[in-house]
Amino acid sequence: MVHWSAEEKQLISSVWAKVSVEECGAEALARLLIVYPWTQRFFSDFGNLSSPTAIIGNPKVRAHGKKVLTSFGEAIKNLDNLKGTYSKLSELHCDKLHVDPENFRLLGDILVIVLAAHFTKDFTPACQATWQKLVGLVAHALARKYH
Amino acid sequence: MVLSAADKSNVKAVFAKIGGQADEFGADALERMFITYPTTKTYFPHFDLGKGSAQVKGHGKKVAGALVEAVNHIDDLAGALSKLSDLHAQKLRVDPVNFKLLGQCFLVSVATRNPGLLTPEVHASLDKFLCAVGTVLTAKYR
């Protein structure tokens, strides 16, 4: 059973309140595909991913990034039940999408960097620690139904 | 994993921009690492790891110095870091997983202190560089 301190919950909600899910999601996914190009293997139907510029401007990348981060928002509303929140998505990523859970960890790390760049000095070590904990738990919840 | 000419250029540009503040970046990255990944503290039982610790600052300076040295010899990382590689293999024996953790924290330090520097391309190059450094430092482990 995951425990969230009051401080951690505050650090999560105060950051999330100022996040544009669309912008942040698009940026995080684009950076994932740029920094770890092998992750492009899951998006062969996304069209042009041939350069960082192409990836950043790709409308499917933007749309999917928004989708992914919107789902993150659900997790934040259900911090005490990440397993339940991600149960179906976990099955989907295993059975239909065949995504190695390591990719969730990679995306989580990228998201932290995107938030860091956005919030700069407000992204204190305590804030980073809380968000790394959150992305780690989300990755874990998404991997839970794998078999 | 090979650093392209563009990667090398991107990394050099980052460190040129960071310039004299490299020590602070190093200390910041370490502080973040100890707080975010508490298991990393196990390698520093002899340190005061409290906020503002002089020992952490000192060590951050050492780490930053090594990175700067690596950047200055980016065409021969193995050569530039050979002594440090020996040290990590024979004496320090820091588990390889930890280099990734410090790398992540270094990227976060750059992102918080100089977000404009960290374009996606530069982010990719810097991540590659930090991975390469970690690989060299653990290359002689066995």
Tab-separated table of C-alpha atoms in Angstrom:
chain	number	residue	atom	x	y	z
A	1	MET	CA	0.000	0.000	0.000
A	2	VAL	CA	1.598	3.238	-1.120
A	3	HIS	CA	1.857	6.014	1.376
A	4	TRP	CA	1.735	9.653	0.361
A	5	SER	CA	2.610	12.288	2.907
A	6	ALA	CA	0.648	15.524	3.014
A	7	GLU	CA	3.709	17.302	1.682
A	8	GLU	CA	3.999	14.928	-1.266
A	9	LYS	CA	0.326	15.342	-2.150
A	10	GLN	CA	0.780	19.099	-2.005
A	11	LEU	CA	3.862	18.977	-4.229
A	12	ILE	CA	1.981	16.875	-6.757
A	13	SER	CA	-1.210	18.931	-6.868
A	14	SER	CA	0.501	22.312	-6.890
A	15	VAL	CA	2.670	21.315	-9.844
A	16	TRP	CA	-0.173	19.627	-11.695
A	17	ALA	CA	-2.430	22.664	-11.317
A	18	LYS	CA	-0.004	24.664	-13.436
A	19	VAL	CA	0.648	22.031	-16.098
A	20	SER	CA	-0.821	22.265	-19.568
A	21	VAL	CA	-1.615	18.627	-20.210
A	22	GLU	CA	-1.580	19.153	-23.952
A	23	GLU	CA	1.752	20.993	-24.127
A	24	CYS	CA	3.502	18.959	-21.509
A	25	GLY	CA	2.240	15.665	-22.900
A	26	ALA	CA	3.274	16.547	-26.429
A	27	GLU	CA	6.710	17.635	-25.286
A	28	ALA	CA	7.284	14.591	-23.109
A	29	LEU	CA	6.331	12.137	-25.831
A	30	ALA	CA	8.346	14.011	-28.474
A	31	ARG	CA	11.415	13.989	-26.235
A	32	LEU	CA	10.961	10.274	-25.559
A	33	LEU	CA	11.029	9.590	-29.296
A	34	ILE	CA	14.010	11.915	-29.815
A	35	VAL	CA	16.153	11.000	-26.814
A	36	TYR	CA	15.434	7.257	-27.023
A	37	PRO	CA	14.812	6.738	-30.729
A	38	TRP	CA	14.201	3.017	-30.364
A	39	THR	CA	10.878	3.928	-28.724
A	40	GLN	CA	9.694	4.938	-32.193
A	41	ARG	CA	9.150	1.250	-32.823
A	42	PHE	CA	5.678	1.549	-31.326
A	43	PHE	CA	4.605	4.364	-33.572
A	44	SER	CA	5.230	3.183	-37.111
A	45	ASP	CA	1.836	4.540	-38.147
A	46	PHE	CA	2.552	8.036	-36.888
A	47	GLY	CA	4.009	9.239	-40.166
A	48	ASN	CA	7.092	11.410	-40.257
A	49	LEU	CA	9.419	10.808	-37.306
A	50	SER	CA	12.581	11.336	-39.304
A	51	SER	CA	14.026	14.251	-37.329
A	52	PRO	CA	13.533	16.075	-34.044
A	53	THR	CA	11.741	18.861	-35.922
A	54	ALA	CA	9.449	16.356	-37.634
A	55	ILE	CA	8.706	14.625	-34.339
A	56	ILE	CA	7.959	17.851	-32.484
A	57	GLY	CA	5.655	19.047	-35.246
A	58	ASN	CA	3.943	15.705	-35.777
A	59	PRO	CA	0.236	16.083	-34.938
A	60	LYS	CA	-0.125	12.418	-33.998
A	61	VAL	CA	2.700	12.764	-31.512
A	62	ARG	CA	1.032	15.788	-29.988
A	63	ALA	CA	-2.339	14.075	-29.794
A	64	HIS	CA	-0.926	10.919	-28.278
A	65	GLY	CA	1.168	12.878	-25.823
A	66	LYS	CA	-1.968	14.640	-24.667
A	67	LYS	CA	-3.744	11.303	-24.283
A	68	VAL	CA	-0.936	9.846	-22.198
A	69	LEU	CA	-0.709	12.817	-19.896
A	70	THR	CA	-4.481	13.032	-19.516
A	71	SER	CA	-4.325	9.508	-18.171
A	72	PHE	CA	-1.642	10.677	-15.769
A	73	GLY	CA	-4.156	13.206	-14.499
A	74	GLU	CA	-6.422	10.318	-13.571
A	75	ALA	CA	-3.626	8.789	-11.548
A	76	ILE	CA	-3.189	12.037	-9.673
A	77	LYS	CA	-6.867	12.030	-8.760
A	78	ASN	CA	-6.454	8.471	-7.466
A	79	LEU	CA	-3.088	8.444	-5.781
A	80	ASP	CA	-4.264	5.840	-3.295
A	81	ASN	CA	-5.386	3.439	-5.967
A	82	LEU	CA	-2.908	3.541	-8.828
A	83	LYS	CA	-3.232	-0.210	-9.327
A	84	GLY	CA	-6.978	0.025	-9.897
A	85	THR	CA	-6.668	3.128	-12.045
A	86	TYR	CA	-4.214	1.482	-14.421
A	87	SER	CA	-5.501	-2.083	-14.370
A	88	LYS	CA	-7.148	-2.005	-17.777
A	89	LEU	CA	-4.402	0.078	-19.354
A	90	SER	CA	-1.874	-2.397	-18.033
A	91	GLU	CA	-3.654	-5.263	-19.758
A	92	LEU	CA	-3.898	-3.228	-22.930
A	93	HIS	CA	-0.190	-2.375	-22.986
A	94	CYS	CA	0.696	-6.026	-22.469
A	95	ASP	CA	-1.823	-7.896	-24.559
A	96	LYS	CA	-2.487	-5.519	-27.416
A	97	LEU	CA	0.290	-2.967	-27.540
A	98	HIS	CA	3.175	-5.234	-26.443
A	99	VAL	CA	5.113	-2.417	-24.828
A	100	ASP	CA	8.112	-3.309	-22.665
A	101	PRO	CA	7.449	-1.690	-19.256
A	102	GLU	CA	10.950	-0.237	-19.327
A	103	ASN	CA	9.450	2.323	-21.696
A	104	PHE	CA	7.153	3.591	-18.942
A	105	ARG	CA	10.213	4.271	-16.807
A	106	LEU	CA	11.891	6.103	-19.658
A	107	LEU	CA	8.825	8.265	-20.250
A	108	GLY	CA	8.536	8.966	-16.535
A	109	ASP	CA	12.118	10.229	-16.382
A	110	ILE	CA	11.520	12.407	-19.426
A	111	LEU	CA	8.354	13.840	-17.868
A	112	VAL	CA	10.334	14.817	-14.776
A	113	ILE	CA	12.849	16.659	-16.960
A	114	VAL	CA	10.072	18.454	-18.845
A	115	LEU	CA	8.536	19.551	-15.539
A	116	ALA	CA	11.955	20.629	-14.277
A	117	ALA	CA	12.494	22.836	-17.325
A	118	HIS	CA	9.020	24.295	-16.917
A	119	PHE	CA	9.179	25.025	-13.200
A	120	THR	CA	12.934	25.738	-12.932
A	121	LYS	CA	13.927	26.659	-9.394
A	122	ASP	CA	10.471	25.793	-8.059
A	123	PHE	CA	11.244	22.200	-9.013
A	124	THR	CA	13.128	21.675	-5.780
A	125	PRO	CA	14.864	18.423	-4.853
A	126	ALA	CA	11.841	17.530	-2.704
A	127	CYS	CA	9.564	18.208	-5.637
A	128	GLN	CA	11.706	16.094	-7.940
A	129	ALA	CA	11.790	13.268	-5.408
A	130	THR	CA	7.999	13.272	-5.138
A	131	TRP	CA	7.497	13.278	-8.879
A	132	GLN	CA	10.098	10.564	-9.475
A	133	LYS	CA	8.227	8.524	-6.888
A	134	LEU	CA	4.942	9.152	-8.707
A	135	VAL	CA	6.234	8.296	-12.175
A	136	GLY	CA	7.896	5.200	-10.770
A	137	LEU	CA	4.643	4.046	-9.210
A	138	VAL	CA	2.689	4.776	-12.375
A	139	ALA	CA	5.201	2.722	-14.357
A	140	HIS	CA	4.877	-0.056	-11.803
A	141	ALA	CA	1.061	0.035	-11.948
A	142	LEU	CA	1.139	-0.091	-15.740
A	143	ALA	CA	3.405	-3.127	-15.619
A	144	ARG	CA	1.410	-4.942	-13.003
A	145	LYS	CA	-0.891	-6.935	-15.261
A	146	TYR	CA	1.858	-8.167	-17.549
A	147	HIS	CA	2.184	-11.864	-18.011
B	1	MET	CA	26.515	3.883	-28.517
B	2	VAL	CA	28.547	6.433	-30.392
B	3	LEU	CA	28.638	10.177	-29.915
B	4	SER	CA	28.094	11.877	-33.250
B	5	ALA	CA	29.805	15.107	-34.207
B	6	ALA	CA	26.545	16.899	-33.434
B	7	ASP	CA	26.358	15.239	-30.004
B	8	LYS	CA	29.888	16.350	-29.168
B	9	SER	CA	29.139	19.861	-30.334
B	10	ASN	CA	25.917	19.980	-28.268
B	11	VAL	CA	27.649	18.735	-25.144
B	12	LYS	CA	30.527	21.173	-25.520
B	13	ALA	CA	28.030	23.996	-25.931
B	14	VAL	CA	26.230	23.032	-22.720
B	15	PHE	CA	29.407	23.000	-20.711
B	16	ALA	CA	30.624	26.217	-22.279
B	17	LYS	CA	27.354	27.832	-21.175
B	18	ILE	CA	27.505	26.317	-17.691
B	19	GLY	CA	31.109	27.456	-17.528
B	20	GLY	CA	32.254	28.480	-14.077
B	21	GLN	CA	29.091	27.218	-12.421
B	22	ALA	CA	29.845	23.576	-13.158
B	23	ASP	CA	30.640	23.019	-9.470
B	24	GLU	CA	27.166	24.206	-8.457
B	25	PHE	CA	25.548	21.964	-11.029
B	26	GLY	CA	27.536	19.052	-9.653
B	27	ALA	CA	26.526	19.788	-6.071
B	28	ASP	CA	22.896	20.330	-7.060
B	29	ALA	CA	22.814	17.048	-8.972
B	30	LEU	CA	24.243	15.162	-6.009
B	31	GLU	CA	21.817	16.770	-3.569
B	32	ARG	CA	18.935	15.831	-5.827
B	33	MET	CA	20.244	12.296	-6.181
B	34	PHE	CA	20.529	11.707	-2.439
B	35	ILE	CA	17.009	13.011	-1.865
B	36	THR	CA	15.343	11.389	-4.865
B	37	TYR	CA	17.167	8.061	-4.714
B	38	PRO	CA	17.977	7.429	-1.044
B	39	THR	CA	19.750	4.153	-1.850
B	40	THR	CA	22.572	6.217	-3.335
B	41	LYS	CA	23.362	7.463	0.155
B	42	THR	CA	24.723	4.033	1.016
B	43	TYR	CA	27.932	4.963	-0.762
B	44	PHE	CA	28.480	7.954	1.505
B	45	PRO	CA	28.091	6.780	5.105
B	46	HIS	CA	31.086	8.940	5.954
B	47	PHE	CA	29.489	12.128	4.639
B	48	ASP	CA	27.208	14.651	6.215
B	49	LEU	CA	24.417	14.596	3.651
B	50	GLY	CA	22.349	17.344	5.229
B	51	LYS	CA	21.257	20.418	3.303
B	52	GLY	CA	24.167	22.683	2.406
B	53	SER	CA	26.727	20.075	3.354
B	54	ALA	CA	30.256	21.202	2.598
B	55	GLN	CA	31.197	17.606	1.850
B	56	VAL	CA	28.442	17.305	-0.764
B	57	LYS	CA	29.507	20.618	-2.288
B	58	GLY	CA	33.096	19.423	-2.370
B	59	HIS	CA	32.141	16.165	-3.958
B	60	GLY	CA	29.886	17.919	-6.462
B	61	LYS	CA	32.910	19.962	-7.485
B	62	LYS	CA	34.912	16.766	-8.019
B	63	VAL	CA	32.168	15.185	-10.112
B	64	ALA	CA	31.702	18.354	-12.155
B	65	GLY	CA	35.442	18.596	-12.681
B	66	ALA	CA	35.528	15.062	-14.027
B	67	LEU	CA	32.667	15.808	-16.416
B	68	VAL	CA	34.404	18.966	-17.645
B	69	GLU	CA	37.596	16.964	-18.184
B	70	ALA	CA	35.594	14.368	-20.097
B	71	VAL	CA	34.039	17.059	-22.291
B	72	ASN	CA	37.490	18.522	-22.993
B	73	HIS	CA	38.599	15.099	-24.204
B	74	ILE	CA	35.318	14.018	-25.668
B	75	ASP	CA	37.042	12.185	-28.519
B	76	ASP	CA	38.744	9.887	-26.039
B	77	LEU	CA	36.516	9.402	-23.016
B	78	ALA	CA	38.147	6.103	-22.113
B	79	GLY	CA	41.534	7.745	-22.001
B	80	ALA	CA	40.406	10.840	-20.155
B	81	LEU	CA	38.553	8.850	-17.512
B	82	SER	CA	40.925	5.906	-17.278
B	83	LYS	CA	42.156	6.665	-13.769
B	84	LEU	CA	38.629	7.286	-12.523
B	85	SER	CA	37.557	4.084	-14.196
B	86	ASP	CA	40.252	2.185	-12.266
B	87	LEU	CA	39.180	3.867	-9.052
B	88	HIS	CA	35.541	2.915	-9.505
B	89	ALA	CA	36.413	-0.656	-10.425
B	90	GLN	CA	38.950	-1.348	-7.729
B	91	LYS	CA	38.003	0.802	-4.820
B	92	LEU	CA	34.604	2.482	-5.062
B	93	ARG	CA	32.665	-0.289	-6.849
B	94	VAL	CA	29.531	1.807	-7.173
B	95	ASP	CA	26.845	-0.394	-8.693
B	96	PRO	CA	26.411	0.544	-12.363
B	97	VAL	CA	22.730	1.355	-11.910
B	98	ASN	CA	23.648	4.441	-9.926
B	99	PHE	CA	25.319	6.249	-12.809
B	100	LYS	CA	21.960	6.439	-14.546
B	101	LEU	CA	20.433	7.938	-11.412
B	102	LEU	CA	23.097	10.635	-11.176
B	103	GLY	CA	22.732	11.256	-14.905
B	104	GLN	CA	19.002	11.847	-14.501
B	105	CYS	CA	19.661	14.293	-11.673
B	106	PHE	CA	22.292	16.130	-13.688
B	107	LEU	CA	19.797	16.558	-16.518
B	108	VAL	CA	17.220	17.845	-14.035
B	109	SER	CA	19.810	20.306	-12.683
B	110	VAL	CA	20.428	21.645	-16.164
B	111	ALA	CA	16.676	21.771	-16.819
B	112	THR	CA	15.935	23.736	-13.667
B	113	ARG	CA	18.879	26.118	-13.977
B	114	ASN	CA	19.102	26.591	-17.713
B	115	PRO	CA	15.927	25.293	-19.366
B	116	GLY	CA	16.606	27.158	-22.590
B	117	LEU	CA	19.783	25.154	-23.076
B	118	LEU	CA	18.014	21.829	-22.969
B	119	THR	CA	16.383	21.593	-26.363
B	120	PRO	CA	15.276	18.060	-27.297
B	121	GLU	CA	18.407	17.605	-29.441
B	122	VAL	CA	20.727	18.802	-26.691
B	123	HIS	CA	18.825	16.696	-24.152
B	124	ALA	CA	19.438	13.652	-26.311
B	125	SER	CA	23.154	14.444	-26.735
B	126	LEU	CA	23.696	15.157	-23.062
B	127	ASP	CA	21.885	11.986	-22.053
B	128	LYS	CA	24.067	9.996	-24.460
B	129	PHE	CA	27.202	11.657	-23.118
B	130	LEU	CA	26.305	10.925	-19.493
B	131	CYS	CA	25.556	7.309	-20.442
B	132	ALA	CA	28.900	7.070	-22.174
B	133	VAL	CA	30.669	8.422	-19.093
B	134	GLY	CA	28.893	5.862	-16.913
B	135	THR	CA	29.856	3.112	-19.325
B	136	VAL	CA	33.533	4.118	-19.196
B	137	LEU	CA	33.521	4.349	-15.413
B	138	THR	CA	32.125	0.827	-15.090
B	139	ALA	CA	34.020	-0.691	-18.019
B	140	LYS	CA	36.684	-2.372	-15.907
B	141	TYR	CA	34.333	-3.787	-13.279
B	142	ARG	CA	34.782	-7.326	-14.514
